[in-house]
PDB file of C-alpha atoms and ligand atoms in Angstrom:
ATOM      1  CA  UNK A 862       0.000   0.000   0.000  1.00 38.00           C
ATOM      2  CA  UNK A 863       1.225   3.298  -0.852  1.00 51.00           C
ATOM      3  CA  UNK A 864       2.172   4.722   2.345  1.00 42.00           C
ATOM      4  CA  UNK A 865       1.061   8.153   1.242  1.00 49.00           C
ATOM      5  CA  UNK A 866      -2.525   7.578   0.544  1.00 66.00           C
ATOM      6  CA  UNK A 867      -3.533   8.167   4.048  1.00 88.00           C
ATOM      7  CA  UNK A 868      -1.759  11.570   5.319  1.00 95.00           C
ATOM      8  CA  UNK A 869      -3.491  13.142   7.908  1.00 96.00           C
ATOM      9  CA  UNK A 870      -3.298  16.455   9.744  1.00 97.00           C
ATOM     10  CA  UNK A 871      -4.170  17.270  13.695  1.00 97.00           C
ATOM     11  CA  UNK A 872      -5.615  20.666  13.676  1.00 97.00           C
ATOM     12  CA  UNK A 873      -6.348  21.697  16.865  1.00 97.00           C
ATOM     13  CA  UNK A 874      -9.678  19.301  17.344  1.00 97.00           C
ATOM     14  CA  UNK A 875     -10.415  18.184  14.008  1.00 98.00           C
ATOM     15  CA  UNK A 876      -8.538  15.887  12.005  1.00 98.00           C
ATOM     16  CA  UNK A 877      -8.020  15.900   8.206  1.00 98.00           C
ATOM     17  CA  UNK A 878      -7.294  13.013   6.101  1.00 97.00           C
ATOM     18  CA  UNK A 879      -6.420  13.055   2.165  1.00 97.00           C
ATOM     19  CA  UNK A 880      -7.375  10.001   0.195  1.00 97.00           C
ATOM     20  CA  UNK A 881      -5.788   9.964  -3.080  1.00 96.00           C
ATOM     21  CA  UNK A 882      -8.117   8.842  -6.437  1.00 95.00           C
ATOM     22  CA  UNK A 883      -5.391   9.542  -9.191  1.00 90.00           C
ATOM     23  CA  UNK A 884      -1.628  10.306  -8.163  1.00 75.00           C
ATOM     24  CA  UNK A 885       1.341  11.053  -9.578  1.00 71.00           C
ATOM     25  CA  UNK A 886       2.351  10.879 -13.573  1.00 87.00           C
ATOM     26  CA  UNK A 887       4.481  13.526 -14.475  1.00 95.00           C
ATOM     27  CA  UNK A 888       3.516  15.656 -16.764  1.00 95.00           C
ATOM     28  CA  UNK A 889       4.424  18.989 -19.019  1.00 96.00           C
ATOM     29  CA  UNK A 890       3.470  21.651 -17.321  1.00 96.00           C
ATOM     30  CA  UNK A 891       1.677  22.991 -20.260  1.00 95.00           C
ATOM     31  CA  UNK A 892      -1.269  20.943 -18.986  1.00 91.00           C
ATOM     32  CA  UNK A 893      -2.352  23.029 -17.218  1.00 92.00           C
ATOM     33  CA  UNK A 894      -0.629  26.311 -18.032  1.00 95.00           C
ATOM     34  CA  UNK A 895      -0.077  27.631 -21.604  1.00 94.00           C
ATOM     35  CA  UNK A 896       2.774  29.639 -19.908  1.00 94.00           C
ATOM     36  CA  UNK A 897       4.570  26.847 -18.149  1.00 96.00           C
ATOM     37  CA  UNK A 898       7.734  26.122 -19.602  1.00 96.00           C
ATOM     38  CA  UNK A 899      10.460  23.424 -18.157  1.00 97.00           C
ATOM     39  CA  UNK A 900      12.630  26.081 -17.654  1.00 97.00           C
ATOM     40  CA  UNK A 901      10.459  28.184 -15.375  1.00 97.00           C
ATOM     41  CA  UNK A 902       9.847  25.097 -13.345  1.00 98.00           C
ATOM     42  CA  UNK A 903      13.703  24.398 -13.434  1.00 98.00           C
ATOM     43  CA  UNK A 904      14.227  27.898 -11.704  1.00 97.00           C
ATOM     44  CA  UNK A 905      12.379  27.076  -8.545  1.00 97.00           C
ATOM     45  CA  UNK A 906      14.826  24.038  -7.126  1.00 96.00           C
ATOM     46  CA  UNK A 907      12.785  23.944  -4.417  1.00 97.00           C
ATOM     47  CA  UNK A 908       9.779  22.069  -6.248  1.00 98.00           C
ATOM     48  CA  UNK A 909      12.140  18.903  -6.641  1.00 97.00           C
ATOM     49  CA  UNK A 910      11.389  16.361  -5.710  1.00 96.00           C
ATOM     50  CA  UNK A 911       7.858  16.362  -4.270  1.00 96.00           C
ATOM     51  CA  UNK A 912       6.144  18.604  -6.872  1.00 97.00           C
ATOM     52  CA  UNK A 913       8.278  18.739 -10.220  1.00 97.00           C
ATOM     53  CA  UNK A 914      10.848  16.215 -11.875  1.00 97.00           C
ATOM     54  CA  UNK A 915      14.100  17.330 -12.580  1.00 97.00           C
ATOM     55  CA  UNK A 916      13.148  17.567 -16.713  1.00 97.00           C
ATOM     56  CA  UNK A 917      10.842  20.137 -15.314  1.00 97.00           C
ATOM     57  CA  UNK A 918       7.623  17.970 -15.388  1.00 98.00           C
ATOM     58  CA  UNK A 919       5.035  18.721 -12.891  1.00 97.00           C
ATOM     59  CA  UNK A 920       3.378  16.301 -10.357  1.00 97.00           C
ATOM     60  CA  UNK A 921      -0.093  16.555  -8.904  1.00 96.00           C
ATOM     61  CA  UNK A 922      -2.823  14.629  -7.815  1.00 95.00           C
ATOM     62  CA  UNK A 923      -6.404  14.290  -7.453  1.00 96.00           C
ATOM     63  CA  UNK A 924      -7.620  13.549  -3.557  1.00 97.00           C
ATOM     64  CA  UNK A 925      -9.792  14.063  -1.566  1.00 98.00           C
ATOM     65  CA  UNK A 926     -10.121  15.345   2.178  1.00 98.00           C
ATOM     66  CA  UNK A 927     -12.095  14.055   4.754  1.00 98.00           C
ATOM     67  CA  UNK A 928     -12.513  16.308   7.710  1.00 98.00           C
ATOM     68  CA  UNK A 929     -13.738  15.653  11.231  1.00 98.00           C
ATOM     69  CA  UNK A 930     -14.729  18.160  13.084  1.00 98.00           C
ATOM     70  CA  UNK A 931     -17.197  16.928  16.292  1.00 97.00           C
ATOM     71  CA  UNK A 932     -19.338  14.391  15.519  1.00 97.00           C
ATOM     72  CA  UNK A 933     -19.146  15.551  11.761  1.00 98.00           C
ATOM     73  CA  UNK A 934     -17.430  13.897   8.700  1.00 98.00           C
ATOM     74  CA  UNK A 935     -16.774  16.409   5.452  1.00 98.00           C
ATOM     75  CA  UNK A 936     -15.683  15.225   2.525  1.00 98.00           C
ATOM     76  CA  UNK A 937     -14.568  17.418   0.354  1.00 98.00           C
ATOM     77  CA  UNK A 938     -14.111  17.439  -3.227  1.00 98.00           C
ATOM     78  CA  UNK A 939     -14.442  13.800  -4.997  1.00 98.00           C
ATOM     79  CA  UNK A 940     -12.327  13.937  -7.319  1.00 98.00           C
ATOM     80  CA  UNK A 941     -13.317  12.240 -10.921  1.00 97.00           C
ATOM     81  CA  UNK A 942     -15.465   8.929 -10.300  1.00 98.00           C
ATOM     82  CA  UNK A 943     -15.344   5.981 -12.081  1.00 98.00           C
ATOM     83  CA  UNK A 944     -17.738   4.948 -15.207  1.00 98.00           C
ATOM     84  CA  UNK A 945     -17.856   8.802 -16.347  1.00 97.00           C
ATOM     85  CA  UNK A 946     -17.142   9.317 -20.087  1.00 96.00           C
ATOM     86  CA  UNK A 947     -14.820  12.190 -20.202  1.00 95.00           C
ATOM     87  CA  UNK A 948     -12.843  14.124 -22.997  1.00 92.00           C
ATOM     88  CA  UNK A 949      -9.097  13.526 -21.010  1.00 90.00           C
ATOM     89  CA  UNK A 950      -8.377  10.742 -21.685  1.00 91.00           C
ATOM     90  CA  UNK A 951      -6.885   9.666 -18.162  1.00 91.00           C
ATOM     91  CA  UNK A 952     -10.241  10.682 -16.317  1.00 94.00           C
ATOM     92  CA  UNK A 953     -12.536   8.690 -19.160  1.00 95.00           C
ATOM     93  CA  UNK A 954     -14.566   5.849 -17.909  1.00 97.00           C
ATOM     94  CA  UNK A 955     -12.272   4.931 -14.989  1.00 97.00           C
ATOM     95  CA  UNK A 956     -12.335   1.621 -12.637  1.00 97.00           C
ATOM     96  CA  UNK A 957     -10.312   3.065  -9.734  1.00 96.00           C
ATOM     97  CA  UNK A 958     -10.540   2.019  -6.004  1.00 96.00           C
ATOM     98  CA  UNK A 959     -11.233   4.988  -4.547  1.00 97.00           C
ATOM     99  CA  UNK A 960     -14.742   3.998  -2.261  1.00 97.00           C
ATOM    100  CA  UNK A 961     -12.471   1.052  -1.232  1.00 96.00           C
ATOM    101  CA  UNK A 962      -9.606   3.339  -0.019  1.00 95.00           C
ATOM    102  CA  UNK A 963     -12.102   5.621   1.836  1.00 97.00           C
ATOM    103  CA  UNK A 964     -13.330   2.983   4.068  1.00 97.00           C
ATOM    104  CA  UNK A 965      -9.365   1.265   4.346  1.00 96.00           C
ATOM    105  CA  UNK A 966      -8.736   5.150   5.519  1.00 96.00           C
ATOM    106  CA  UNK A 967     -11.799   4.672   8.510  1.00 97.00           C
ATOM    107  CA  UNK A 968     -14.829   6.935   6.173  1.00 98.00           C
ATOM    108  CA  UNK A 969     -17.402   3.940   4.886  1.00 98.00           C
ATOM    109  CA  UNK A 970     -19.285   6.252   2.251  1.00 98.00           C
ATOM    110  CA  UNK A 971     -22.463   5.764   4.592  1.00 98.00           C
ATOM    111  CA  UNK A 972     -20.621   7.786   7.110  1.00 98.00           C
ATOM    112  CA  UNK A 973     -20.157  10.613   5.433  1.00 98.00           C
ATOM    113  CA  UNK A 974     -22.638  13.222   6.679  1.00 98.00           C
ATOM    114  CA  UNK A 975     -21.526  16.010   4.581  1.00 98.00           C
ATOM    115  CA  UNK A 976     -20.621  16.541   0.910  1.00 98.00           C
ATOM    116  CA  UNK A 977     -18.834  19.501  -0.238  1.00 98.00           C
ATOM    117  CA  UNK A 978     -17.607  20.607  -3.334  1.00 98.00           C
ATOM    118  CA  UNK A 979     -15.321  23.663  -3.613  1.00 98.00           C
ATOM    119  CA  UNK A 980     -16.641  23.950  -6.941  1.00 98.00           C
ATOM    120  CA  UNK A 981     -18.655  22.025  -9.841  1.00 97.00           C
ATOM    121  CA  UNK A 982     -15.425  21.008 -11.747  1.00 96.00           C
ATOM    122  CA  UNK A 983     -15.047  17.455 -13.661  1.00 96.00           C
ATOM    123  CA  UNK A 984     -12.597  16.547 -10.880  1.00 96.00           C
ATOM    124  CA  UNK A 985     -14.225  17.734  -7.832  1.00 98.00           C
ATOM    125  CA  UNK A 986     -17.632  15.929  -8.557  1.00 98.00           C
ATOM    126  CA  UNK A 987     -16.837  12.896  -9.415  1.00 98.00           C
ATOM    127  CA  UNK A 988     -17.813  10.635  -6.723  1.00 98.00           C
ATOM    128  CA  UNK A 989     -20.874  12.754  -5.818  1.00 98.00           C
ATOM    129  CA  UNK A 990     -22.362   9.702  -7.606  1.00 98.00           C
ATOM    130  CA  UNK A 991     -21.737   6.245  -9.022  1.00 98.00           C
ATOM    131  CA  UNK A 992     -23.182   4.130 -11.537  1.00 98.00           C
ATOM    132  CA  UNK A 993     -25.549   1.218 -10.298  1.00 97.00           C
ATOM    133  CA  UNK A 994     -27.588  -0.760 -12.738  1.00 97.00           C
ATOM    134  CA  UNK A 995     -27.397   2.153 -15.289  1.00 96.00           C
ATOM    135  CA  UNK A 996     -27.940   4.728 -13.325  1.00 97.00           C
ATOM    136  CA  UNK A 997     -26.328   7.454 -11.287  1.00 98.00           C
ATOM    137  CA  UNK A 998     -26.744   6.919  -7.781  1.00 98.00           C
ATOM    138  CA  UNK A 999     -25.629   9.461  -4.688  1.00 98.00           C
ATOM    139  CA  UNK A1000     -22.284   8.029  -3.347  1.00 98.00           C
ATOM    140  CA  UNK A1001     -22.842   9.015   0.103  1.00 98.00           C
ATOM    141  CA  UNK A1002     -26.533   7.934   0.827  1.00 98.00           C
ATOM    142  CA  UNK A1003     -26.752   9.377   4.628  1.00 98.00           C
ATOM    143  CA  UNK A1004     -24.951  13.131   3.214  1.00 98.00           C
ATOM    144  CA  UNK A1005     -26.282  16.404   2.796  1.00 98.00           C
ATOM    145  CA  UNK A1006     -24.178  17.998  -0.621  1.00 98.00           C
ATOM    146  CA  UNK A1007     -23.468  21.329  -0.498  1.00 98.00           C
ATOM    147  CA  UNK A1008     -22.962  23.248  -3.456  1.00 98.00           C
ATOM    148  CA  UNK A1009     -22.702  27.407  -3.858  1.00 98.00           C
ATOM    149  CA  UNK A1010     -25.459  28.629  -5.068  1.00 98.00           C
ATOM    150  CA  UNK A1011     -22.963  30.887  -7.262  1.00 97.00           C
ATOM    151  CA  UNK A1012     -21.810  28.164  -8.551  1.00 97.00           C
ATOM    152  CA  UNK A1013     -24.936  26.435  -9.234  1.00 97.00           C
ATOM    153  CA  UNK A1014     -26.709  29.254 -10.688  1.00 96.00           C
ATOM    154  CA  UNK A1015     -23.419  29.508 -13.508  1.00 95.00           C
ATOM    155  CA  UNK A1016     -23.359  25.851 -14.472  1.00 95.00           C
ATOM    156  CA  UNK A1017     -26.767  25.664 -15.162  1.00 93.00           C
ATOM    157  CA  UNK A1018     -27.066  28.603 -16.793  1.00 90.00           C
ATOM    158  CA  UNK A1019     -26.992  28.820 -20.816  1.00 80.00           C
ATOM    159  CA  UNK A1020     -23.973  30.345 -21.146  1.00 80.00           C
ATOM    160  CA  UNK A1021     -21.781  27.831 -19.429  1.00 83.00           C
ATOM    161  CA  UNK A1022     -19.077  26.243 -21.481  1.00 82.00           C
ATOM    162  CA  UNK A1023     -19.083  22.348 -20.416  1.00 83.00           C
ATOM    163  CA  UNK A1024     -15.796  21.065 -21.719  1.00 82.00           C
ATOM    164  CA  UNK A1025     -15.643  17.909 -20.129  1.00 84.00           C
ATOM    165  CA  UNK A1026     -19.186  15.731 -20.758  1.00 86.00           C
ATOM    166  CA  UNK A1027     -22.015  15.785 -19.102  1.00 93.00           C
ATOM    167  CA  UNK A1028     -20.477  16.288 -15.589  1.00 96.00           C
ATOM    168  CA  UNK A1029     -23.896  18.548 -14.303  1.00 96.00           C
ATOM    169  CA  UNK A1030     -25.958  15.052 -16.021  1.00 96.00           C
ATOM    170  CA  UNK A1031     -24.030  12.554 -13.785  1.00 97.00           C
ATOM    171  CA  UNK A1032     -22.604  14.247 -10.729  1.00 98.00           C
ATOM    172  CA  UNK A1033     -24.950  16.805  -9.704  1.00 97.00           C
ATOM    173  CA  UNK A1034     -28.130  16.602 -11.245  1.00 97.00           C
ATOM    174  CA  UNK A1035     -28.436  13.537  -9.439  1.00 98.00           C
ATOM    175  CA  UNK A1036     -27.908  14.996  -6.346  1.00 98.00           C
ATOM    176  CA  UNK A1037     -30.303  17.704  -6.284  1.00 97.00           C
ATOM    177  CA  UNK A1038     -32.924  15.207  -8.052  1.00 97.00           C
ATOM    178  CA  UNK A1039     -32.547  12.869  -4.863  1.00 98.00           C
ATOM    179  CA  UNK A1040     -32.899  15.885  -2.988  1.00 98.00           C
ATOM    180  CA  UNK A1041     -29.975  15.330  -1.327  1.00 98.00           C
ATOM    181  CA  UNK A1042     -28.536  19.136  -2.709  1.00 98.00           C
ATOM    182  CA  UNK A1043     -28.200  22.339  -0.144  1.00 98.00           C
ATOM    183  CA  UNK A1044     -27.175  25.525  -2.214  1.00 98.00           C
ATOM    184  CA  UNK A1045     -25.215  27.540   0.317  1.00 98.00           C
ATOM    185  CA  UNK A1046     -23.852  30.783   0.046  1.00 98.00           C
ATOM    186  CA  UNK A1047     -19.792  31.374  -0.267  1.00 98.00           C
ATOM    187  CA  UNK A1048     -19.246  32.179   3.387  1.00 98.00           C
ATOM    188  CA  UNK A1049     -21.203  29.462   4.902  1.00 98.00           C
ATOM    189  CA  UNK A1050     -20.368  27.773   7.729  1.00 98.00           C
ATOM    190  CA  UNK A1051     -20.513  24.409   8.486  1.00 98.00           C
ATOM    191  CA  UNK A1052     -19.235  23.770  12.156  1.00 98.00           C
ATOM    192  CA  UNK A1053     -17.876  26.342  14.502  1.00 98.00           C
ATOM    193  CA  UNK A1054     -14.594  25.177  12.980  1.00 98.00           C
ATOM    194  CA  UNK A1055     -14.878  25.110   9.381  1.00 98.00           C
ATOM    195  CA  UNK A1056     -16.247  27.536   7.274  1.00 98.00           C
ATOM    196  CA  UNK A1057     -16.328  28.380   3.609  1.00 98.00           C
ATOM    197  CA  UNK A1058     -14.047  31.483   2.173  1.00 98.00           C
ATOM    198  CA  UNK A1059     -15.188  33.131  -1.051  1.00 98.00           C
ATOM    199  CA  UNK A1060     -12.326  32.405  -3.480  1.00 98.00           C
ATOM    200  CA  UNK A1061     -13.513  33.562  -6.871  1.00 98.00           C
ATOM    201  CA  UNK A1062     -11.770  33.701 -10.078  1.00 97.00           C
ATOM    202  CA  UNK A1063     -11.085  29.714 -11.463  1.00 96.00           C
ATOM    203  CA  UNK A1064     -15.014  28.977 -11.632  1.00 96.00           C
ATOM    204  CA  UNK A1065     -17.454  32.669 -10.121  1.00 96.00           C
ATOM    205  CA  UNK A1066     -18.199  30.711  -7.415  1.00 98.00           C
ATOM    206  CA  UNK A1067     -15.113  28.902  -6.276  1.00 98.00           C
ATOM    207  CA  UNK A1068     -14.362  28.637  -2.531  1.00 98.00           C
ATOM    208  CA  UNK A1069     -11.604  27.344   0.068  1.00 98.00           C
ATOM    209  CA  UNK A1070     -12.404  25.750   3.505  1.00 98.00           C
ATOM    210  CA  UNK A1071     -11.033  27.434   6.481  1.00 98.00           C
ATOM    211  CA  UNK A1072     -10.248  25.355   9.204  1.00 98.00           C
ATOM    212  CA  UNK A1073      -9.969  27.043  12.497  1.00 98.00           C
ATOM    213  CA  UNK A1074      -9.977  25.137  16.166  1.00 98.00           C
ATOM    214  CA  UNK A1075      -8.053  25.540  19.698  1.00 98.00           C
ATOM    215  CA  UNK A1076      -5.720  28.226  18.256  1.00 97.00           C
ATOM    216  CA  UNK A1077      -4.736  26.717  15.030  1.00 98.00           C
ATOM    217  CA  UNK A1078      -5.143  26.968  11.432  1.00 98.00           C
ATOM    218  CA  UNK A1079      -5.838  25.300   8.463  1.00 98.00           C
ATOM    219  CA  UNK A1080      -7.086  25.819   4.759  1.00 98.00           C
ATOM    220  CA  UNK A1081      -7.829  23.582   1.996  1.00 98.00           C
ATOM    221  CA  UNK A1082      -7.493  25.721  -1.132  1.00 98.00           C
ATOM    222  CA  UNK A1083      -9.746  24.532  -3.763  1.00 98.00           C
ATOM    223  CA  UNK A1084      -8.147  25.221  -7.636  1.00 98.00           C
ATOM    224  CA  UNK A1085      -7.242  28.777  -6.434  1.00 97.00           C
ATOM    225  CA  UNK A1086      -4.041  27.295  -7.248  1.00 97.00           C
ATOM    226  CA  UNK A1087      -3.353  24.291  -9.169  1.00 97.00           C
ATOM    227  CA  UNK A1088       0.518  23.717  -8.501  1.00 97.00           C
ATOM    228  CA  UNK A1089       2.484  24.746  -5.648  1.00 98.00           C
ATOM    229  CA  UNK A1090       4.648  26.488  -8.669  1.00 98.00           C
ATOM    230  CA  UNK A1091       1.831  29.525  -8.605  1.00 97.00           C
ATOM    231  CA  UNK A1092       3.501  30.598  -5.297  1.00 98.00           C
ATOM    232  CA  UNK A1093       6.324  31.691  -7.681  1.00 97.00           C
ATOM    233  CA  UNK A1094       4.687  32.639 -10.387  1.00 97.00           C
ATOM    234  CA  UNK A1095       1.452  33.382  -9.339  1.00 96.00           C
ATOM    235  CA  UNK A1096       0.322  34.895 -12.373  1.00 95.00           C
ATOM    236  CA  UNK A1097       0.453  31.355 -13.813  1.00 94.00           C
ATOM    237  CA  UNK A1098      -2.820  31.317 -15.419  1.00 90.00           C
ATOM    238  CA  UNK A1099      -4.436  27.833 -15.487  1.00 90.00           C
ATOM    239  CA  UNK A1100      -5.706  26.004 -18.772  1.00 86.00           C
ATOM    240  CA  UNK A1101      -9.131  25.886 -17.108  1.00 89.00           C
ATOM    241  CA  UNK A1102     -10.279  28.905 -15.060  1.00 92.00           C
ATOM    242  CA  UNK A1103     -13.540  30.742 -16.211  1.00 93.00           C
ATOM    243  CA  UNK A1104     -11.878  34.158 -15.320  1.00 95.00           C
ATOM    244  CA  UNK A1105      -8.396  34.635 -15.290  1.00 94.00           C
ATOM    245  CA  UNK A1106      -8.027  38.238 -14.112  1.00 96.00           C
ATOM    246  CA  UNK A1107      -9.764  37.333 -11.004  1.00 97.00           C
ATOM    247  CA  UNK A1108      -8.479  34.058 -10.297  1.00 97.00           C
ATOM    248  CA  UNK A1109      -4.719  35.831 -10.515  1.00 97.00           C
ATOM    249  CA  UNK A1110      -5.933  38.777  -8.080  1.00 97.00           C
ATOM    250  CA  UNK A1111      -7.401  35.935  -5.518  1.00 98.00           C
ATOM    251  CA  UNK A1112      -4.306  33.921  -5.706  1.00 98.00           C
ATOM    252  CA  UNK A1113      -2.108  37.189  -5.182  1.00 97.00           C
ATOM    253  CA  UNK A1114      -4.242  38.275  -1.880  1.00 98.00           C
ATOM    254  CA  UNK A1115      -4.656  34.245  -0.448  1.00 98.00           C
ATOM    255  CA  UNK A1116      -0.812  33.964  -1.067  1.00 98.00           C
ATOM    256  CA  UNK A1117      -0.082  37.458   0.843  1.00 97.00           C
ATOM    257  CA  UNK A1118      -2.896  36.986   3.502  1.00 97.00           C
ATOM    258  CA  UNK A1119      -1.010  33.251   4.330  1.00 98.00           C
ATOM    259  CA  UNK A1120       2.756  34.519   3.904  1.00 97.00           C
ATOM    260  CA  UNK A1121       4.866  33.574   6.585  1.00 97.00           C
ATOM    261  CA  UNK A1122       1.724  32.802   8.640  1.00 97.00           C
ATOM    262  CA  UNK A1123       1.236  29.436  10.922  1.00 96.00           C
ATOM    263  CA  UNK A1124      -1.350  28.244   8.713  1.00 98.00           C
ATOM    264  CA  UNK A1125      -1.342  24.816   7.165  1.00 98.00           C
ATOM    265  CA  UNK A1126      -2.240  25.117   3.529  1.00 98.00           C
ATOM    266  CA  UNK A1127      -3.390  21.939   1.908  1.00 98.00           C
ATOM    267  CA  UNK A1128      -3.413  21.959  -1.784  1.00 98.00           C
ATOM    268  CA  UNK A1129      -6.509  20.407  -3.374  1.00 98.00           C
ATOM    269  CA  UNK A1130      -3.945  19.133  -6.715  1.00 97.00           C
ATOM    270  CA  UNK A1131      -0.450  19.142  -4.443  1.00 97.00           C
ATOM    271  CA  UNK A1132       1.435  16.081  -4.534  1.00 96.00           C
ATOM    272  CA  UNK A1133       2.379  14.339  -1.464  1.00 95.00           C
ATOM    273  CA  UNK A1134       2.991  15.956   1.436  1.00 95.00           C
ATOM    274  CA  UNK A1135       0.449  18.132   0.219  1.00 96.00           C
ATOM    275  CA  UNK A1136       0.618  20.424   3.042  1.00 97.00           C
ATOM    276  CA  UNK A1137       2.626  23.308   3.937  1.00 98.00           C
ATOM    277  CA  UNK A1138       3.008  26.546   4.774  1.00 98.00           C
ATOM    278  CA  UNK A1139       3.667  29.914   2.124  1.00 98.00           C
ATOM    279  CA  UNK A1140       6.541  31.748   3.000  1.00 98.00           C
ATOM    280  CA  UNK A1141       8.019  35.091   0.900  1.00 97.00           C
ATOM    281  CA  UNK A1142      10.583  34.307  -1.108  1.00 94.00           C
ATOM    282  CA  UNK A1143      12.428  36.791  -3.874  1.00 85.00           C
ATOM    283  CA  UNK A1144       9.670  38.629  -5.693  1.00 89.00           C
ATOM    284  CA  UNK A1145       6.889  36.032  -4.649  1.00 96.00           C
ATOM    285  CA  UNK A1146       6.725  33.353  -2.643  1.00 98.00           C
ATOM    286  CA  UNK A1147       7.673  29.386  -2.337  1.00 97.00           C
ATOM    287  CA  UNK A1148       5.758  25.880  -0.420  1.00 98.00           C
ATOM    288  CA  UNK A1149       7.071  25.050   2.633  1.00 97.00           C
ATOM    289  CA  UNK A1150       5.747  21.290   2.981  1.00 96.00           C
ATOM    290  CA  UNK A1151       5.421  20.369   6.621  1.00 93.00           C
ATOM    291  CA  UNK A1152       5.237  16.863   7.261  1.00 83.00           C
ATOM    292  CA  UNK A1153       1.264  15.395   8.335  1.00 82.00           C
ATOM    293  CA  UNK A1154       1.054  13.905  11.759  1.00 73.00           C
ATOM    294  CA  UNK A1155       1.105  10.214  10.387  1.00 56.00           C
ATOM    295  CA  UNK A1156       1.591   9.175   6.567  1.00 44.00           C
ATOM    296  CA  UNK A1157       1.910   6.007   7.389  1.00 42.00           C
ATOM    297  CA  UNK A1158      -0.222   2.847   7.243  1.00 39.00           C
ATOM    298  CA  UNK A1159      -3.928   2.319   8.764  1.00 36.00           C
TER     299      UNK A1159
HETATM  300 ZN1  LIG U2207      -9.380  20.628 -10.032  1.00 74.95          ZN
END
């Protein structure tokens, strides 16, 4: 078993777990950034070896996080699902084990109680539902979803531009059909220690989750960036954000509201350790990984 499929993070009272779906194939950083040569990557040693090869290809992942805060178990984000028919070809129609690693990590989908998604992207919806006998079922049968109303009200809408198949047909629609869907608004919170932050700019209504118990901090940051490379360059503009100009000025004031600050920052697509801390660093900034409070075995 790959010993970092289960990190986990103490903060304060609640505990946060990631649970990988997809991990680790390099790849050219052009992926995801037009910008993004090898070079660039090259100039920031300190990406090698957890987030960048030393060819200057980029690692990531797709995970989820499971937090626990009281009696209360958050998922959030669920990454791409299996069974979907998608237009990248490593997310189409996949058979991956990711239910069975949630339970191996202690979270049986029945005891999930809450469903969050930071926002309605192919790879943050995935699991909402899976396919039984033809058709899509909620993954978590004893959850409450949230999604952001913002966010809701632009993917339905007309003007949307779906790139990816029918992701609103097989991972949300379902949801709010079983009645299972709660639109909330971008500052909601859900426990007296987590609470969503407004974090426009990659989809209108894109959020983070902000962790806060006994004195410490935590935040989980959703695709306001992509790459632990955009604390360098962080007017790296992804391949995929609606607005570009706004995710950039978001990522500029997270990045400067976190710098040099005891908060853990967990990275939604960061490879393994995932979480660290943003400290300044020459014009910008640079990832600090800490190390979680036990990556091994469970
Ligand atoms: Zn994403």
């Amino acid at each position: 078993m790959d010993a970092g499929k289960y990190l986990t993070w103490q903060v304060g009272g609640v505990k946060i777990t990631r649970v990988a779906e997809l991990a680790g194939r390099p790849f050219p950083g052009t992926f995801m950034f037009p910008a993004c040569t090898p070079e660039m990557v090259l100039r920031h040693a300190w990406l090698q070896p957890h987030f960048a090869r030393d060819d200057g290809r980029l690692l990531g992942s797709i995970h989820s996080f499971v937090i626990e805060s009281g009696a209360r178990r958050i998922i959030v984000d669920t990454c791409v699902g299996n069974d979907k028919a998608r237009n990248i070809d490593a997310w189409n129609l996949l058979h991956e084990p990711f239910l069975e690693h949630l339970a191996e990590a202690g979270f049986p989908a029945e005891s999930i109680d809450t469903v969050l998604c930071t926002h309605l992207h192919v790879d943050h919806v995935g699991w909402n539902t899976r396919l039984v006998e033809g058709k899509w079922v909620p993954t978590f049968p004893n959850a409450r979803y949230l999604f952001g109303r913002r966010e809701w009200d632009h993917w339905s809408s007309e003007q949307a531009v779906h790139r990816d198949g029918d992701v609103m047909g097989d991972s949300v629609r379902p949801i709010i059909d079983a009645g299972l869907a709660e639109l909330v608004d971008m500052d909601h919170e859900l426990t007296p220690e987590v609470r969503l932050e407004p974090t426009p700019g990659h989809t209108p209504g894109h959020v983070s989750v902000r962790i806060a118990s006994r004195g410490e901090e935590a935040v989980i940051t959703g695709d306001l960036m992509h790459h632990p490379l955009q604390c360098a360059e962080p007017d790296l503009a992804n391949n995929f954000d609606v607005d570009s100009a706004a995710a950039r000025r978001t990522r500029r004031d997270f990045l400067s509201r976190h710098s040099d600050r005891p908060v853990l920052v967990l990275g939604t697509h960061f490879a393994p350790p995932t979480g660290g801390r943003v400290v300044a660093a020459e014009q910008a900034w640079r990832f600090a990984p800490v190390p979680s409070a036990d990556s091994g075995k469970r």
